[in-house]
Amino acid sequence: MFKTSTFIQKSFKHEIISTISCLCLHRKKANAAMLSNYEVFKLLTDLKEQRRDAGKSKHSVRQQNLNTIMYETLKYLSKTPCSRQSPEIIKEFLTTMKHHKLTKAEKLQLLNHRPQTAVEIQLMVEESEERLLEEQIEELIQNVADLLPGDPEQENKAAADARMDEGGEQS
Amino acid sequence: MFVLVEMVDTVRIPPSDFERQLNDAIAEELNKKLANKVVYNVGLCICLYDITKLEDSYIFPGDGASHTKVHFRFVVFHPFLEEVLVGKIKYCSQEGVHVTMGFFDDILIPPESLQQPTKFDEAEQVWVWEYETDEGAHDLYMDQGEEIRFRVADEVFVDTSPTGPAVATPDAPAQPGQSTAPPAEESGDKKEAPYTLIGTICEPGLGLLSWWSS
């Protein structure tokens, strides 16, 4: 609910309209917060549901830009690990990551990418050779694999390949 | 990849929308204004996150619409420097490898930032990494549509707001492959992307995903 509009008194000059109506968009704080891919994915999915429920057809004509960016961003994010995450998974992940002493940016990258090899970990963690021992990197990979859900298709394929190898050895 | 940016702006609500809840009308106007647009030195705006403060609404003489100053937070695509991202190769040219992420297209990996040694195959218009092993050199092609992991080395913001009739811009060839999601740029002769990311793949683990998957 908004307050009743206030009418500007006639003593104001006519120029005021143009000055105030023109673009006064400005940024207050550059990086108020970093968002994980999951948060953006959830926001866009909820927004999509909301707009679909509202059902107004005039949305699509007036909001073409919003539709485009939502569609493309959701398409991109749905193919990343964030589409299989939830607030509980992220909370558990961050709690487990505490003792590894990683920076916020590094934890965010691990969360968004779900690295599976040591090479990927070294990309995301700065100076990993000096900060982490080999066992710690292994532990990190294990934590990531256990806590963050992976791509079921990829995992099924890997399991099928493993079974094929075993079958070959047996025969 | 995404950040939250706090912004302030005055939103104009036309009288035809007065029946709607103010919050909804303002949210729609902000999205209409900023979604899928690049704000100079901020990034590519995605969608409204929330409205933090609504100041009083004013109606000015001569204009029936209400003007409200709004404090809000917007989700913006603005990767930090050194961040690792995954995209798809759009096409290769002499300038380097052009990568797209679907919602954001203007990512370039210049030739000096590719894995060395790399050469440009003119016939197929692809960059090829000549990977040396003990068995000999393997030619690894950077084909269109392949998924590629890169690191953000630099970002370039260009102010594409109209400069006025006095500046006569010569007819420059338009950049090929305009973004599918066009940011706010003037429809002039020179089409420069307002926000470009410069990437690098000159590190172990970077480059095509297929190169590093066991």
CSV table of C-alpha atoms in Angstrom, one decimal:
chain,number,residue,atom,x,y,z
A,1,MET,CA,0.0,0.0,0.0
A,2,PHE,CA,1.4,3.4,-0.8
A,3,LYS,CA,0.8,6.8,0.7
A,4,THR,CA,-1.5,9.3,-1.1
A,5,SER,CA,0.5,11.1,-3.7
A,6,THR,CA,1.8,14.5,-2.8
A,7,PHE,CA,1.2,17.3,-5.4
A,8,ILE,CA,4.2,19.6,-5.9
A,9,GLN,CA,3.2,23.2,-5.4
A,10,LYS,CA,2.7,25.5,-8.4
A,11,SER,CA,5.7,27.6,-7.3
A,12,PHE,CA,8.1,24.9,-8.6
A,13,LYS,CA,9.5,25.6,-12.0
A,14,HIS,CA,8.3,23.5,-15.0
A,15,GLU,CA,11.9,22.2,-15.5
A,16,ILE,CA,11.7,20.0,-12.5
A,17,ILE,CA,9.6,17.4,-14.3
A,18,SER,CA,12.3,16.8,-16.9
A,19,THR,CA,15.2,16.7,-14.3
A,20,ILE,CA,13.5,14.2,-12.1
A,21,SER,CA,12.0,12.0,-14.8
A,22,CYS,CA,15.4,11.6,-16.5
A,23,LEU,CA,17.6,8.7,-15.7
A,24,CYS,CA,18.9,8.9,-12.2
A,25,LEU,CA,19.7,5.2,-11.9
A,26,HIS,CA,22.8,4.8,-9.9
A,27,ARG,CA,24.5,2.1,-8.0
A,28,LYS,CA,24.7,2.3,-4.3
A,29,LYS,CA,27.0,-0.6,-3.5
A,30,ALA,CA,29.0,-2.4,-6.2
A,31,ASN,CA,29.1,-5.9,-4.7
A,32,ALA,CA,26.5,-6.1,-2.1
A,33,ALA,CA,26.8,-9.9,-2.1
A,34,MET,CA,28.1,-12.7,-4.3
A,35,LEU,CA,25.4,-15.2,-5.3
A,36,SER,CA,25.9,-18.9,-5.9
A,37,ASN,CA,24.5,-20.3,-9.1
A,38,TYR,CA,21.9,-22.2,-7.0
A,39,GLU,CA,20.5,-19.0,-5.6
A,40,VAL,CA,20.1,-17.5,-9.0
A,41,PHE,CA,18.7,-20.8,-10.4
A,42,LYS,CA,16.1,-20.9,-7.6
A,43,LEU,CA,15.2,-17.2,-8.0
A,44,LEU,CA,14.6,-17.6,-11.7
A,45,THR,CA,12.7,-20.9,-11.3
A,46,ASP,CA,10.4,-19.3,-8.7
A,47,LEU,CA,9.9,-16.2,-10.9
A,48,LYS,CA,9.0,-18.4,-13.9
A,49,GLU,CA,6.4,-20.2,-11.8
A,50,GLN,CA,5.0,-16.9,-10.5
A,51,ARG,CA,4.7,-15.5,-14.0
A,52,ARG,CA,3.1,-18.7,-15.3
A,53,ASP,CA,0.5,-18.7,-12.5
A,54,ALA,CA,-0.3,-15.0,-13.1
A,55,GLY,CA,-1.1,-16.0,-16.7
A,56,LYS,CA,-1.4,-12.5,-18.2
A,57,SER,CA,-0.7,-12.6,-21.9
A,58,LYS,CA,0.5,-9.1,-22.0
A,59,HIS,CA,3.5,-10.2,-20.0
A,60,SER,CA,5.2,-11.8,-23.0
A,61,VAL,CA,5.0,-8.7,-25.2
A,62,ARG,CA,6.0,-6.1,-22.6
A,63,GLN,CA,8.7,-8.3,-21.0
A,64,GLN,CA,10.5,-9.8,-23.9
A,65,ASN,CA,14.0,-8.9,-22.5
A,66,LEU,CA,13.2,-10.5,-19.2
A,67,ASN,CA,11.8,-13.6,-20.9
A,68,THR,CA,14.9,-14.0,-23.1
A,69,ILE,CA,17.4,-13.6,-20.2
A,70,MET,CA,15.4,-15.9,-17.9
A,71,TYR,CA,15.2,-18.6,-20.6
A,72,GLU,CA,18.8,-18.5,-21.5
A,73,THR,CA,20.1,-18.3,-18.0
A,74,LEU,CA,17.9,-21.1,-16.8
A,75,LYS,CA,19.0,-23.2,-19.8
A,76,TYR,CA,22.7,-22.6,-18.9
A,77,LEU,CA,22.3,-23.2,-15.2
A,78,SER,CA,20.1,-26.3,-15.5
A,79,LYS,CA,23.2,-28.1,-17.1
A,80,THR,CA,25.4,-27.2,-14.1
A,81,PRO,CA,25.6,-28.9,-10.7
A,82,CYS,CA,23.6,-26.1,-9.0
A,83,SER,CA,20.4,-27.6,-10.5
A,84,ARG,CA,20.8,-30.6,-8.2
A,85,GLN,CA,21.5,-28.6,-5.0
A,86,SER,CA,19.4,-27.4,-2.2
A,87,PRO,CA,19.9,-25.0,0.8
A,88,GLU,CA,20.5,-28.0,3.1
A,89,ILE,CA,23.2,-29.5,0.8
A,90,ILE,CA,24.9,-26.1,0.5
A,91,LYS,CA,24.8,-25.6,4.3
A,92,GLU,CA,26.4,-29.0,4.9
A,93,PHE,CA,29.0,-28.4,2.2
A,94,LEU,CA,30.0,-25.0,3.7
A,95,THR,CA,30.2,-26.5,7.2
A,96,THR,CA,32.5,-29.3,6.0
A,97,MET,CA,34.6,-26.8,4.0
A,98,LYS,CA,35.3,-24.7,7.1
A,99,HIS,CA,38.4,-26.6,8.3
A,100,HIS,CA,40.0,-26.5,4.8
A,101,LYS,CA,40.4,-22.7,5.3
A,102,LEU,CA,39.4,-21.7,1.8
A,103,THR,CA,38.4,-18.1,0.8
A,104,LYS,CA,34.8,-17.3,0.0
A,105,ALA,CA,35.5,-17.1,-3.8
A,106,GLU,CA,37.2,-20.5,-3.7
A,107,LYS,CA,34.3,-22.2,-1.9
A,108,LEU,CA,31.9,-20.6,-4.3
A,109,GLN,CA,33.7,-22.0,-7.3
A,110,LEU,CA,33.8,-25.5,-5.8
A,111,LEU,CA,30.1,-25.2,-5.2
A,112,ASN,CA,29.3,-24.0,-8.7
A,113,HIS,CA,31.6,-26.4,-10.6
A,114,ARG,CA,31.8,-29.6,-8.5
A,115,PRO,CA,35.4,-30.4,-9.5
A,116,GLN,CA,36.2,-34.1,-9.7
A,117,THR,CA,39.9,-34.1,-10.4
A,118,ALA,CA,43.0,-32.6,-8.7
A,119,VAL,CA,43.7,-30.5,-11.7
A,120,GLU,CA,40.3,-28.8,-11.4
A,121,ILE,CA,40.8,-28.2,-7.7
A,122,GLN,CA,44.2,-26.6,-8.4
A,123,LEU,CA,42.5,-24.2,-10.9
A,124,MET,CA,40.0,-23.0,-8.3
A,125,VAL,CA,42.2,-22.9,-5.2
A,126,GLU,CA,44.9,-20.3,-5.4
A,127,GLU,CA,48.4,-21.6,-4.6
A,128,SER,CA,47.0,-25.0,-3.8
A,129,GLU,CA,50.5,-26.6,-4.0
A,130,GLU,CA,51.6,-24.5,-1.0
A,131,ARG,CA,48.4,-24.5,1.0
A,132,LEU,CA,47.1,-28.1,0.5
A,133,LEU,CA,48.9,-31.4,0.8
A,134,GLU,CA,48.1,-34.2,-1.6
A,135,GLU,CA,45.9,-36.0,1.1
A,136,GLN,CA,44.0,-32.7,1.7
A,137,ILE,CA,43.3,-32.4,-2.0
A,138,GLU,CA,42.1,-36.0,-2.1
A,139,GLU,CA,39.9,-35.3,0.9
A,140,LEU,CA,38.5,-32.2,-0.8
A,141,ILE,CA,37.7,-34.2,-3.9
A,142,GLN,CA,36.0,-36.8,-1.8
A,143,ASN,CA,34.0,-34.2,0.2
A,144,VAL,CA,32.8,-32.5,-3.0
A,145,ALA,CA,31.8,-35.8,-4.6
A,146,ASP,CA,30.0,-36.9,-1.4
A,147,LEU,CA,28.2,-33.7,-0.5
A,148,LEU,CA,27.3,-32.2,-3.9
A,149,PRO,CA,25.0,-34.4,-6.1
A,150,GLY,CA,26.4,-35.2,-9.4
A,151,ASP,CA,24.9,-35.7,-12.9
A,152,PRO,CA,22.9,-39.0,-12.7
A,153,GLU,CA,23.5,-39.6,-16.5
A,154,GLN,CA,27.2,-39.2,-16.1
A,155,GLU,CA,27.3,-41.4,-13.1
A,156,ASN,CA,25.2,-44.1,-14.7
A,157,LYS,CA,27.5,-44.1,-17.7
A,158,ALA,CA,30.6,-44.4,-15.5
A,159,ALA,CA,29.0,-47.3,-13.6
A,160,ALA,CA,28.1,-49.0,-16.9
A,161,ASP,CA,31.7,-48.6,-18.2
A,162,ALA,CA,33.0,-50.0,-14.9
A,163,ARG,CA,30.7,-53.0,-15.2
A,164,MET,CA,31.8,-53.6,-18.8
A,165,ASP,CA,35.4,-53.6,-17.7
A,166,GLU,CA,34.7,-56.1,-15.0
A,167,GLY,CA,32.8,-58.3,-17.4
A,168,GLY,CA,35.8,-58.2,-19.8
A,169,GLU,CA,38.2,-59.3,-17.0
A,170,GLN,CA,36.0,-62.1,-15.8
A,171,SER,CA,35.6,-63.7,-19.3
B,1,MET,CA,29.5,-15.5,-11.5
B,2,PHE,CA,26.5,-13.5,-10.3
B,3,VAL,CA,26.5,-10.7,-7.8
B,4,LEU,CA,23.8,-8.6,-6.1
B,5,VAL,CA,24.0,-4.9,-6.8
B,6,GLU,CA,22.2,-2.3,-4.7
B,7,MET,CA,20.7,0.4,-6.9
B,8,VAL,CA,18.5,3.5,-6.7
B,9,ASP,CA,16.2,4.7,-9.3
B,10,THR,CA,13.0,6.7,-9.9
B,11,VAL,CA,10.3,4.6,-11.4
B,12,ARG,CA,7.4,6.0,-13.4
B,13,ILE,CA,4.1,4.3,-13.1
B,14,PRO,CA,1.5,5.3,-15.7
B,15,PRO,CA,-2.1,6.0,-14.5
B,16,SER,CA,-3.3,2.8,-16.3
B,17,ASP,CA,-1.3,0.8,-13.8
B,18,PHE,CA,-2.6,2.5,-10.6
B,19,GLU,CA,-5.0,-0.3,-9.9
B,20,ARG,CA,-2.1,-2.7,-9.4
B,21,GLN,CA,-0.2,-3.2,-6.2
B,22,LEU,CA,2.6,-0.7,-6.2
B,23,ASN,CA,5.3,-3.3,-5.5
B,24,ASP,CA,4.2,-5.4,-8.5
B,25,ALA,CA,4.0,-2.5,-10.9
B,26,ILE,CA,7.5,-1.2,-9.8
B,27,ALA,CA,9.0,-4.7,-10.1
B,28,GLU,CA,7.7,-5.0,-13.6
B,29,GLU,CA,9.0,-1.6,-14.6
B,30,LEU,CA,12.4,-2.3,-13.2
B,31,ASN,CA,12.7,-5.6,-14.9
B,32,LYS,CA,11.5,-4.0,-18.2
B,33,LYS,CA,14.1,-1.3,-17.8
B,34,LEU,CA,17.1,-3.4,-16.8
B,35,ALA,CA,16.7,-7.1,-17.6
B,36,ASN,CA,19.1,-8.3,-20.3
B,37,LYS,CA,20.8,-4.9,-20.4
B,38,VAL,CA,24.4,-4.0,-19.6
B,39,VAL,CA,24.9,-1.2,-17.1
B,40,TYR,CA,28.2,0.5,-17.5
B,41,ASN,CA,30.8,-0.7,-15.0
B,42,VAL,CA,28.3,-3.0,-13.3
B,43,GLY,CA,27.6,-5.9,-15.6
B,44,LEU,CA,24.7,-7.7,-17.4
B,45,CYS,CA,21.5,-7.3,-15.4
B,46,ILE,CA,19.5,-10.5,-15.1
B,47,CYS,CA,16.5,-9.8,-12.9
B,48,LEU,CA,15.2,-8.0,-9.8
B,49,TYR,CA,16.1,-9.7,-6.5
B,50,ASP,CA,14.0,-7.5,-4.1
B,51,ILE,CA,12.9,-4.0,-3.3
B,52,THR,CA,14.6,-2.7,-0.1
B,53,LYS,CA,12.9,0.7,0.2
B,54,LEU,CA,10.1,2.7,-1.4
B,55,GLU,CA,10.1,6.4,-0.9
B,56,ASP,CA,7.0,8.6,-1.3
B,57,SER,CA,5.3,8.7,-4.7
B,58,TYR,CA,4.9,12.0,-6.4
B,59,ILE,CA,2.6,13.2,-9.2
B,60,PHE,CA,3.9,16.2,-11.1
B,61,PRO,CA,1.8,18.8,-12.9
B,62,GLY,CA,1.5,18.0,-16.6
B,63,ASP,CA,2.2,14.2,-16.1
B,64,GLY,CA,-0.5,12.0,-14.7
B,65,ALA,CA,2.0,9.2,-13.8
B,66,SER,CA,3.4,8.7,-10.4
B,67,HIS,CA,7.1,8.9,-9.8
B,68,THR,CA,8.6,6.8,-7.0
B,69,LYS,CA,12.2,6.6,-5.8
B,70,VAL,CA,13.1,3.0,-5.3
B,71,HIS,CA,16.0,1.3,-3.5
B,72,PHE,CA,16.4,-2.2,-4.8
B,73,ARG,CA,18.8,-5.1,-5.4
B,74,PHE,CA,19.4,-6.6,-8.8
B,75,VAL,CA,21.0,-9.9,-9.8
B,76,VAL,CA,23.9,-9.0,-12.1
B,77,PHE,CA,26.2,-11.2,-14.1
B,78,HIS,CA,29.7,-10.0,-13.3
B,79,PRO,CA,32.3,-12.7,-12.9
B,80,PHE,CA,35.2,-11.7,-10.7
B,81,LEU,CA,38.8,-11.6,-12.2
B,82,GLU,CA,40.5,-15.0,-12.2
B,83,GLU,CA,37.1,-16.8,-12.0
B,84,VAL,CA,36.8,-20.1,-13.8
B,85,LEU,CA,33.8,-20.4,-16.1
B,86,VAL,CA,32.5,-22.9,-18.6
B,87,GLY,CA,31.1,-21.9,-22.0
B,88,LYS,CA,30.6,-23.2,-25.5
B,89,ILE,CA,32.8,-22.3,-28.5
B,90,LYS,CA,30.8,-20.1,-30.8
B,91,TYR,CA,33.4,-19.8,-33.6
B,92,CYS,CA,37.1,-19.2,-34.2
B,93,SER,CA,38.6,-16.3,-36.0
B,94,GLN,CA,42.0,-14.6,-36.4
B,95,GLU,CA,41.2,-12.6,-33.3
B,96,GLY,CA,40.9,-15.7,-31.2
B,97,VAL,CA,38.3,-18.1,-29.9
B,98,HIS,CA,34.8,-16.6,-29.4
B,99,VAL,CA,32.9,-18.3,-26.5
B,100,THR,CA,29.3,-18.0,-25.5
B,101,MET,CA,27.4,-18.9,-22.4
B,102,GLY,CA,23.9,-18.7,-23.9
B,103,PHE,CA,22.8,-15.7,-21.9
B,104,PHE,CA,26.1,-13.9,-22.5
B,105,ASP,CA,28.0,-13.9,-25.8
B,106,ASP,CA,30.9,-11.5,-25.8
B,107,ILE,CA,33.7,-13.6,-24.5
B,108,LEU,CA,37.0,-13.7,-26.4
B,109,ILE,CA,40.1,-15.8,-25.8
B,110,PRO,CA,42.9,-14.1,-27.7
B,111,PRO,CA,45.5,-16.2,-29.5
B,112,GLU,CA,48.3,-15.4,-27.0
B,113,SER,CA,46.1,-16.8,-24.2
B,114,LEU,CA,45.5,-20.2,-25.9
B,115,GLN,CA,47.5,-23.3,-24.9
B,116,GLN,CA,50.9,-23.1,-26.7
B,117,PRO,CA,51.7,-24.0,-29.4
B,118,THR,CA,48.5,-23.2,-31.2
B,119,LYS,CA,48.0,-22.4,-34.9
B,120,PHE,CA,45.0,-21.2,-36.9
B,121,ASP,CA,43.8,-23.5,-39.6
B,122,GLU,CA,42.6,-21.2,-42.3
B,123,ALA,CA,40.8,-23.9,-44.3
B,124,GLU,CA,38.6,-25.1,-41.4
B,125,GLN,CA,38.7,-21.7,-39.5
B,126,VAL,CA,39.6,-23.4,-36.2
B,127,TRP,CA,42.4,-23.0,-33.8
B,128,VAL,CA,44.4,-26.1,-33.3
B,129,TRP,CA,46.5,-27.0,-30.3
B,130,GLU,CA,49.6,-28.9,-31.3
B,131,TYR,CA,50.0,-31.0,-28.2
B,132,GLU,CA,53.4,-32.6,-27.9
B,133,THR,CA,53.9,-36.0,-26.2
B,134,ASP,CA,56.6,-38.6,-26.4
B,135,GLU,CA,54.7,-40.4,-29.2
B,136,GLY,CA,54.5,-37.3,-31.3
B,137,ALA,CA,52.3,-34.2,-31.8
B,138,HIS,CA,48.6,-34.5,-31.5
B,139,ASP,CA,46.4,-32.0,-33.2
B,140,LEU,CA,43.6,-30.9,-30.8
B,141,TYR,CA,40.9,-29.0,-32.7
B,142,MET,CA,38.8,-26.3,-31.0
B,143,ASP,CA,35.6,-27.1,-32.8
B,144,GLN,CA,32.3,-25.1,-32.7
B,145,GLY,CA,29.9,-26.2,-30.0
B,146,GLU,CA,32.5,-27.8,-27.8
B,147,GLU,CA,32.4,-27.0,-24.1
B,148,ILE,CA,35.3,-25.0,-22.9
B,149,ARG,CA,36.6,-24.1,-19.5
B,150,PHE,CA,38.4,-20.7,-19.3
B,151,ARG,CA,39.6,-18.2,-16.7
B,152,VAL,CA,38.5,-14.6,-16.8
B,153,ALA,CA,41.6,-12.5,-17.4
B,154,ASP,CA,40.1,-9.1,-18.0
B,155,GLU,CA,36.8,-7.3,-18.6
B,156,VAL,CA,36.1,-4.4,-20.9
B,157,PHE,CA,33.2,-1.9,-20.5
B,158,VAL,CA,32.5,0.4,-23.4
B,159,ASP,CA,30.1,3.3,-23.0
B,160,THR,CA,27.7,2.8,-26.0
B,161,SER,CA,25.4,5.6,-25.1
B,162,PRO,CA,24.6,7.9,-28.1
B,163,THR,CA,27.2,10.6,-28.5
B,164,GLY,CA,25.2,13.1,-30.6
B,165,PRO,CA,25.3,14.2,-34.2
B,166,ALA,CA,28.6,16.2,-34.0
B,167,VAL,CA,30.7,13.0,-33.8
B,168,ALA,CA,30.9,11.5,-37.3
B,169,THR,CA,31.7,7.8,-36.8
B,170,PRO,CA,33.1,6.2,-40.0
B,171,ASP,CA,31.4,3.1,-41.3
B,172,ALA,CA,33.2,0.3,-39.5
B,173,PRO,CA,32.4,-3.3,-40.3
B,174,ALA,CA,29.8,-4.6,-37.9
B,175,GLN,CA,31.2,-7.3,-35.5
B,176,PRO,CA,30.0,-10.7,-36.6
B,177,GLY,CA,27.8,-12.8,-34.4
B,178,GLN,CA,25.9,-10.4,-32.3
B,179,SER,CA,24.7,-11.6,-28.9
B,180,THR,CA,21.4,-13.5,-29.0
B,181,ALA,CA,20.5,-11.4,-26.0
B,182,PRO,CA,21.3,-7.8,-27.3
B,183,PRO,CA,22.4,-5.4,-24.5
B,184,ALA,CA,21.4,-1.7,-24.6
B,185,GLU,CA,23.5,-0.4,-27.5
B,186,GLU,CA,22.8,2.3,-30.1
B,187,SER,CA,21.7,1.1,-33.5
B,188,GLY,CA,24.6,3.0,-35.1
B,189,ASP,CA,27.1,2.0,-37.7
B,190,LYS,CA,29.7,0.7,-35.2
B,191,LYS,CA,28.3,-2.1,-33.1
B,192,GLU,CA,30.6,-2.5,-30.2
B,193,ALA,CA,29.7,-4.8,-27.3
B,194,PRO,CA,29.2,-2.8,-24.1
B,195,TYR,CA,30.6,-5.6,-22.0
B,196,THR,CA,33.3,-8.0,-23.1
B,197,LEU,CA,35.2,-10.7,-21.2
B,198,ILE,CA,38.7,-11.6,-22.1
B,199,GLY,CA,39.5,-15.1,-21.2
B,200,THR,CA,42.6,-17.4,-21.0
B,201,ILE,CA,43.1,-21.1,-21.3
B,202,CYS,CA,46.8,-21.1,-20.8
B,203,GLU,CA,46.8,-23.3,-17.8
B,204,PRO,CA,46.6,-27.1,-17.0
B,205,GLY,CA,42.9,-27.9,-16.6
B,206,LEU,CA,41.7,-25.1,-18.9
B,207,GLY,CA,40.5,-25.6,-22.5
B,208,LEU,CA,38.1,-28.1,-23.9
B,209,LEU,CA,36.5,-30.3,-21.3
B,210,SER,CA,37.2,-33.3,-23.4
B,211,TRP,CA,41.0,-32.6,-23.2
B,212,TRP,CA,41.0,-33.2,-19.4
B,213,SER,CA,38.4,-35.8,-18.7
B,214,SER,CA,39.9,-39.1,-17.8
